[in-house]
mmCIF file of N, CA and C in Angstrom:
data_model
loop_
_atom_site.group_PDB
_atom_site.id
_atom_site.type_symbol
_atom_site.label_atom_id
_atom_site.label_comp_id
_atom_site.label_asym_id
_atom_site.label_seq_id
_atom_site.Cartn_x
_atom_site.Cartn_y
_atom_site.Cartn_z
ATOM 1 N N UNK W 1 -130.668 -168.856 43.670
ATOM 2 C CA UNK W 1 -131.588 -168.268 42.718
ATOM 3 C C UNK W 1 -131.040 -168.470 41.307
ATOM 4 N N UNK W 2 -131.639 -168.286 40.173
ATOM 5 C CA UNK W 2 -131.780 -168.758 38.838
ATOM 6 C C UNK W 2 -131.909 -167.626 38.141
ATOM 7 N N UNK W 3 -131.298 -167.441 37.025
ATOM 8 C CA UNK W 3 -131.686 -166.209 35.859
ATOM 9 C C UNK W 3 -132.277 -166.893 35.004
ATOM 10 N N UNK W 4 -133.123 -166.211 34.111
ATOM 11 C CA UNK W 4 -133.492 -166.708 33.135
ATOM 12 C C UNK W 4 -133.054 -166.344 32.161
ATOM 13 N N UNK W 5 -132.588 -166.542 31.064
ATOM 14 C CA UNK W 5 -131.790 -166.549 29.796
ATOM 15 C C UNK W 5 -132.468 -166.127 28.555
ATOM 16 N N UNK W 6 -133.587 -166.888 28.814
ATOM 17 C CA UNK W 6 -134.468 -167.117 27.212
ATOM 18 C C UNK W 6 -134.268 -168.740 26.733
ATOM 19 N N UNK W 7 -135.339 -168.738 25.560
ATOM 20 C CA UNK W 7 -135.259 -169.800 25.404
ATOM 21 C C UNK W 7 -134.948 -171.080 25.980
ATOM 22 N N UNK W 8 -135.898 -170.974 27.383
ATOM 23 C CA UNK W 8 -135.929 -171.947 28.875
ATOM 24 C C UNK W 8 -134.810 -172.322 29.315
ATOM 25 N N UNK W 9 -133.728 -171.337 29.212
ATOM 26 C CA UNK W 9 -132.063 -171.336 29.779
ATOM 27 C C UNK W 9 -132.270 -170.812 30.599
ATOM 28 N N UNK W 10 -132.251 -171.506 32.420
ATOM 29 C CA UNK W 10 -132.051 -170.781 33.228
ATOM 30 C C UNK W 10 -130.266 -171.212 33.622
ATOM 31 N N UNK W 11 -129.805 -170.230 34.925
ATOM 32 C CA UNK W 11 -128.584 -170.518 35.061
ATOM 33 C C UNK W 11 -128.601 -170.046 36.427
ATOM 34 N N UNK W 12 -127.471 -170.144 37.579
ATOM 35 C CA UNK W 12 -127.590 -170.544 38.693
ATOM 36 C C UNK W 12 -127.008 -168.521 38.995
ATOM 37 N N UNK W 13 -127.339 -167.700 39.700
ATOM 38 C CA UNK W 13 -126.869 -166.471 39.760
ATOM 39 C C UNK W 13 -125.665 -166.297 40.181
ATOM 40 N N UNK W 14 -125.072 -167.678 40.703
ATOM 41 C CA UNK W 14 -123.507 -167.577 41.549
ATOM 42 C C UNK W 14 -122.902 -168.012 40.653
ATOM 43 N N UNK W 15 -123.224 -168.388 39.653
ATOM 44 C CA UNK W 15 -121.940 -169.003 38.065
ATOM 45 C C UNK W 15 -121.970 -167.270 37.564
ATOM 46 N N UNK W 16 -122.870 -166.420 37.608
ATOM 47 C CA UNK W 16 -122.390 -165.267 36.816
ATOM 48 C C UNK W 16 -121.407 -164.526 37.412
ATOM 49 N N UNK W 17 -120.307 -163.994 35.913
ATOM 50 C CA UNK W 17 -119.271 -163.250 36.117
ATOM 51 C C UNK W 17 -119.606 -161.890 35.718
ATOM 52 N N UNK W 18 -120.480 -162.054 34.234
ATOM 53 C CA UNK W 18 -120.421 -160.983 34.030
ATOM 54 C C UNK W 18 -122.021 -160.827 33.039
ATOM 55 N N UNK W 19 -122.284 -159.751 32.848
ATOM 56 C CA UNK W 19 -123.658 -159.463 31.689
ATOM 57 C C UNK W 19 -123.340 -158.485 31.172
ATOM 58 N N UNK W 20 -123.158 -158.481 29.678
ATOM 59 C CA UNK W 20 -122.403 -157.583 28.818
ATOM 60 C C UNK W 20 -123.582 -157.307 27.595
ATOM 61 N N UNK W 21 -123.745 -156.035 26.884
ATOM 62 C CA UNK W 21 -124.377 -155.937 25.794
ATOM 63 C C UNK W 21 -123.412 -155.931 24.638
ATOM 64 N N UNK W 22 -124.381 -156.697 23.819
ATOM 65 C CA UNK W 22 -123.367 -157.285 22.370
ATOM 66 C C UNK W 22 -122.788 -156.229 21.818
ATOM 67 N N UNK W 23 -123.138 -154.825 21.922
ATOM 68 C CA UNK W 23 -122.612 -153.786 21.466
ATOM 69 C C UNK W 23 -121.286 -153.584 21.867
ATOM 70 N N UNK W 24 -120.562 -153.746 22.640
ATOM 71 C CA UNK W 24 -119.821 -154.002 23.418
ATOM 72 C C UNK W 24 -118.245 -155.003 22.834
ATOM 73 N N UNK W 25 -118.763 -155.651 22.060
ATOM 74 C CA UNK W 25 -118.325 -156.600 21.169
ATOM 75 C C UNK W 25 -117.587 -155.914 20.157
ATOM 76 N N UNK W 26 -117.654 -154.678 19.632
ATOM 77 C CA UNK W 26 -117.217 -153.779 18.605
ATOM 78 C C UNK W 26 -115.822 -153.402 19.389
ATOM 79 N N UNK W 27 -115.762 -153.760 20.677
ATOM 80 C CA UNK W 27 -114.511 -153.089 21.395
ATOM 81 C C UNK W 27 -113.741 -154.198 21.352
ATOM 82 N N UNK W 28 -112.257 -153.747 20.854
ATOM 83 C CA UNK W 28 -111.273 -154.681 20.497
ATOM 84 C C UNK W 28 -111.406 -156.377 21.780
ATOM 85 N N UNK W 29 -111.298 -155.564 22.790
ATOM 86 C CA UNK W 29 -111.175 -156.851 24.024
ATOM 87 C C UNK W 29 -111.977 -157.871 23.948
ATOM 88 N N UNK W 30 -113.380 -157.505 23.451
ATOM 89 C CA UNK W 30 -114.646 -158.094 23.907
ATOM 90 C C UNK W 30 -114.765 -158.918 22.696
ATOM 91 N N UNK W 31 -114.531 -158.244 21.397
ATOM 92 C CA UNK W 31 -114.258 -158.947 20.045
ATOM 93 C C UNK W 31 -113.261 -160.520 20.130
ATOM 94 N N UNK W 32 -112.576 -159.896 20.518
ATOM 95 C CA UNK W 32 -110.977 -161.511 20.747
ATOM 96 C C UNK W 32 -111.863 -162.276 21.724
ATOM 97 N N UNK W 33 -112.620 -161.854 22.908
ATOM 98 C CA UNK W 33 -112.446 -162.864 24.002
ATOM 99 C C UNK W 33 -114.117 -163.748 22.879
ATOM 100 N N UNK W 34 -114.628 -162.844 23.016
ATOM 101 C CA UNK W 34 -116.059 -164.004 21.838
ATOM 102 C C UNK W 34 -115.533 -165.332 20.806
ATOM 103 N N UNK W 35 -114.602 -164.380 19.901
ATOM 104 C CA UNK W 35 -113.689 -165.504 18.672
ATOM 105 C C UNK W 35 -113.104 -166.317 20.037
ATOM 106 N N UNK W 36 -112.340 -166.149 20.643
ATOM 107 C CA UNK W 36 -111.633 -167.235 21.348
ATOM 108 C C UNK W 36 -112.638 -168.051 22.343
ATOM 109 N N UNK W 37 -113.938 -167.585 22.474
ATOM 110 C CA UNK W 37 -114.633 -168.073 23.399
ATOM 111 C C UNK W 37 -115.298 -169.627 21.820
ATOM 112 N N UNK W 38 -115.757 -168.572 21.137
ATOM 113 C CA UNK W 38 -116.486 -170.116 19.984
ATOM 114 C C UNK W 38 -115.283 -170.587 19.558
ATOM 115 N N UNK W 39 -113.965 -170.491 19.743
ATOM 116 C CA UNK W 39 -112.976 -170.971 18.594
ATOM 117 C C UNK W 39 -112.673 -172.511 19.879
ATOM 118 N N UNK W 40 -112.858 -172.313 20.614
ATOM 119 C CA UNK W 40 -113.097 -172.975 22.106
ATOM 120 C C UNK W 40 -114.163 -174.049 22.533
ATOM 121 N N UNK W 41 -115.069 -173.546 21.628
ATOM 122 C CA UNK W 41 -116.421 -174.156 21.758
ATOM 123 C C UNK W 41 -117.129 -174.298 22.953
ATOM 124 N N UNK W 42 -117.321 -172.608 23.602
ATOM 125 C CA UNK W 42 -117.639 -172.258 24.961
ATOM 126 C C UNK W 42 -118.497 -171.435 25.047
ATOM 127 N N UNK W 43 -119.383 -171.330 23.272
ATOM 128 C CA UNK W 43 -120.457 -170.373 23.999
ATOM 129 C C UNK W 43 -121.512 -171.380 23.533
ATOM 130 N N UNK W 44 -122.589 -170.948 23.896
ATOM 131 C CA UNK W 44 -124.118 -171.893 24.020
ATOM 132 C C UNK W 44 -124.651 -170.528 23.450
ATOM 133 N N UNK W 45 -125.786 -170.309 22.242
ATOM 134 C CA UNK W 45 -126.419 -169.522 21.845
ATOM 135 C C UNK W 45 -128.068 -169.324 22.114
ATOM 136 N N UNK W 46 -128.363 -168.995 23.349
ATOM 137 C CA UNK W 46 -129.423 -169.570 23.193
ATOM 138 C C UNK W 46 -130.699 -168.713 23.166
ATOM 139 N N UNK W 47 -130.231 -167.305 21.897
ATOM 140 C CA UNK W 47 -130.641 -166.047 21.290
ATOM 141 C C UNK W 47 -131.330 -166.394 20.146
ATOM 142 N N UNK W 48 -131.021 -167.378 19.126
ATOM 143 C CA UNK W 48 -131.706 -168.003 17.960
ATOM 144 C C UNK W 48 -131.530 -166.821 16.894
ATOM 145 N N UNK W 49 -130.168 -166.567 17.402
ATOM 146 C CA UNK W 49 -129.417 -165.929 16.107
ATOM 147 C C UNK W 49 -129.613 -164.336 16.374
ATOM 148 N N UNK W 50 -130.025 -163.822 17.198
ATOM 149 C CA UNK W 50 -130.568 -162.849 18.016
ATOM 150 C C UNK W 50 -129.663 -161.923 19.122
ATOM 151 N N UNK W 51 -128.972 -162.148 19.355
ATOM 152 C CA UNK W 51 -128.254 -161.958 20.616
ATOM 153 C C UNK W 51 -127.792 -160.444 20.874
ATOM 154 N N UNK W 52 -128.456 -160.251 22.075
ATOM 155 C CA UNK W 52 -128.363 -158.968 22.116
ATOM 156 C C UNK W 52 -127.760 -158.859 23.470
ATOM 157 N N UNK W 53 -126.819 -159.609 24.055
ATOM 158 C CA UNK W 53 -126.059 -159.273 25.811
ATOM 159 C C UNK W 53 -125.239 -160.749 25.400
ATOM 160 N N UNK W 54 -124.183 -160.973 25.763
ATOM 161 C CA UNK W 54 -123.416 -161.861 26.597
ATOM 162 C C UNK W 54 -123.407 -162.265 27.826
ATOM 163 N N UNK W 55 -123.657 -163.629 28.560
ATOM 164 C CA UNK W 55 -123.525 -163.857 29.779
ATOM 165 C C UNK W 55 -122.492 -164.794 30.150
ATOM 166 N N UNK W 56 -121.451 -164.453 30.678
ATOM 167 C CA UNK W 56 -119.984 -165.116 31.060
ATOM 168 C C UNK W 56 -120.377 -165.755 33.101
ATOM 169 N N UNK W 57 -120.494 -167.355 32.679
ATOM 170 C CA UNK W 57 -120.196 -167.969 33.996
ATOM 171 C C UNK W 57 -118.909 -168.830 33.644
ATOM 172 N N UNK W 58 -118.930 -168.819 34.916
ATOM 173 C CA UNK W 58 -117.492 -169.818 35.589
ATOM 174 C C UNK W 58 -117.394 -170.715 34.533
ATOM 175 N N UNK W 59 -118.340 -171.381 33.701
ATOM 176 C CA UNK W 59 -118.041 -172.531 32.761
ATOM 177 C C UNK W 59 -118.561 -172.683 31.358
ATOM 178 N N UNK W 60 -119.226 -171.352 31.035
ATOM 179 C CA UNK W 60 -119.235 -171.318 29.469
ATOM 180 C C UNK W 60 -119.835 -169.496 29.260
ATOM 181 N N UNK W 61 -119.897 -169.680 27.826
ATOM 182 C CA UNK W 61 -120.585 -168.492 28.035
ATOM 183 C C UNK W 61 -121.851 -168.216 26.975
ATOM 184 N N UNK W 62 -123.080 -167.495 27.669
ATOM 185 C CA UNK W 62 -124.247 -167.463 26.819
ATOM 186 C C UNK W 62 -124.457 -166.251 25.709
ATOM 187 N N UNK W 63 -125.198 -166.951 24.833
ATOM 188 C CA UNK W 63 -125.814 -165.499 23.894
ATOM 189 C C UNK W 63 -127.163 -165.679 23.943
ATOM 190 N N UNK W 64 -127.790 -164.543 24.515
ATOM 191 C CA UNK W 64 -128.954 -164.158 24.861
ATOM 192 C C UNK W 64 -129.388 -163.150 23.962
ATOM 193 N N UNK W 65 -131.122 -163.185 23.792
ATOM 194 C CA UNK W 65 -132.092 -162.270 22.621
ATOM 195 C C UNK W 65 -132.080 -161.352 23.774
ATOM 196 N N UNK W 66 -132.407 -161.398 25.343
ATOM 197 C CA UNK W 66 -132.727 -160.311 26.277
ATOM 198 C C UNK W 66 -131.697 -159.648 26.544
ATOM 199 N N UNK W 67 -131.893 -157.914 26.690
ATOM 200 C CA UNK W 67 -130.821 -157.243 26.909
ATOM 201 C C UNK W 67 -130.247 -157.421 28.073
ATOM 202 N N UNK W 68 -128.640 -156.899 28.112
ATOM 203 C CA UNK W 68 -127.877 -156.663 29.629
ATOM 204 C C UNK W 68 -128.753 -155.933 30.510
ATOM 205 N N UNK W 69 -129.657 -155.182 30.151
ATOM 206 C CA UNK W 69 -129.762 -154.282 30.783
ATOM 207 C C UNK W 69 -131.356 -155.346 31.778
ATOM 208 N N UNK W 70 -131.880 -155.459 30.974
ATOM 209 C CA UNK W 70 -132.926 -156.363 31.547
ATOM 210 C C UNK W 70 -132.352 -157.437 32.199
ATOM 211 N N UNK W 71 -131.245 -158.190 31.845
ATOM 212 C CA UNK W 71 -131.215 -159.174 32.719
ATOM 213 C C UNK W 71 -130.737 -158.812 33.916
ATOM 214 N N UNK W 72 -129.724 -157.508 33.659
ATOM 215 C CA UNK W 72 -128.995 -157.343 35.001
ATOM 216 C C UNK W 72 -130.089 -156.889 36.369
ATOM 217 N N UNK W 73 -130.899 -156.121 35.255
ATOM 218 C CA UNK W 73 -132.406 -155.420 36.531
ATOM 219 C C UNK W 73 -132.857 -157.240 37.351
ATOM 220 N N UNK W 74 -133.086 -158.105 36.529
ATOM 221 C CA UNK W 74 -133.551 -159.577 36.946
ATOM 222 C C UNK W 74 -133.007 -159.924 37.933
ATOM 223 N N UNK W 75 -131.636 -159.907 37.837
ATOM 224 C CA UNK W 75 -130.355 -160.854 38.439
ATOM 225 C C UNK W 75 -130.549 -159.452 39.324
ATOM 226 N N UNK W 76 -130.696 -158.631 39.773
ATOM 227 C CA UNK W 76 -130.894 -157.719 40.771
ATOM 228 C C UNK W 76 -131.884 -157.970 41.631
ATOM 229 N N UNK W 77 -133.031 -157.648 40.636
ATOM 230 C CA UNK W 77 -134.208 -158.100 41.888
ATOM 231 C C UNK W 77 -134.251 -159.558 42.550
ATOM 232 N N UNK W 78 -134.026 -160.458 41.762
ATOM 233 C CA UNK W 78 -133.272 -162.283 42.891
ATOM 234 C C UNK W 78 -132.659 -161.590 43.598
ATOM 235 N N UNK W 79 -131.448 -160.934 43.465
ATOM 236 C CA UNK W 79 -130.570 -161.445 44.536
ATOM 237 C C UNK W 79 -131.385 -160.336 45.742
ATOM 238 N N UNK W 80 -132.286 -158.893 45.502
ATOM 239 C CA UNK W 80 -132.600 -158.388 46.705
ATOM 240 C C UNK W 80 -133.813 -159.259 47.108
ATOM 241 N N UNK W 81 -134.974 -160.205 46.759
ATOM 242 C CA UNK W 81 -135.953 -160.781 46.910
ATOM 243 C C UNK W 81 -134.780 -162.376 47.885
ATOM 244 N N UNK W 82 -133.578 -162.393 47.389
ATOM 245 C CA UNK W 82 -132.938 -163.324 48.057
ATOM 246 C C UNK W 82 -132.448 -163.454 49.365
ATOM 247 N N UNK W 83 -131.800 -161.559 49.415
ATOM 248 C CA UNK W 83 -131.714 -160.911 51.087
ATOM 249 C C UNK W 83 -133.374 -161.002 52.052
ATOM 250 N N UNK W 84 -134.017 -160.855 51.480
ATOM 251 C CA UNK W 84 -135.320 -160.808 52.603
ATOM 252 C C UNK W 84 -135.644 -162.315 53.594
#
C-alpha cells in the first residue's frame, strides 16, 4: 500500500519510519536531525513551502502541507483495509 504525501507524492507504507508534526521541530532533537537531514541533501519538500508533518523513510525524508495527524489516520486505515 501507498501514502499519499501531497503534491502527487505517493510513498510505499513499508519505507515509513516515522510521521512527525513540524511543531515538533522546536524540540532540540528534531531541530539537529532536519539541519543535518538538508545539510545532507535528504529531504524532498513536497509542501510548497508549507510543511506542516515530517515523513522519515528508510531513504530520505519528506515535507508535507498534510498534517501528522491526517496522514497517520491514512497510513492507518491502508494498513487495516490491507489486513482484510
Amino acid at each position: 500500500m501507498f501514502l499519499h504525501l501531497g503534491a502527487d507524492t505517493v510513498i510505499p507504507l513499508k519505507q515509513i519510519i516515522s510521521i512527525t508534526d513540524m511543531k515538533a521541530v522546536r524540540s532540540g532533537i528534531n531541530e539537529e536531525f532536519i539541519k543535518t537531514m538538508t545539510e545532507e541533501n535528504l529531504i524532498t519538500d513536497v509542501s510548497e513551502g508549507n510543511a506542516k508533518s515530517f515523513v522519515v523513510t528508510d531513504r530520505i525524508v519528506y515535507l508535507s502541507a498534510i498534517s501528522a495527524t491526517t496522514l497517520k489516520k491514512r497510513a492507518q486505515f491502508l494498513n487495516d483495509s490491507d489486513e482484510n
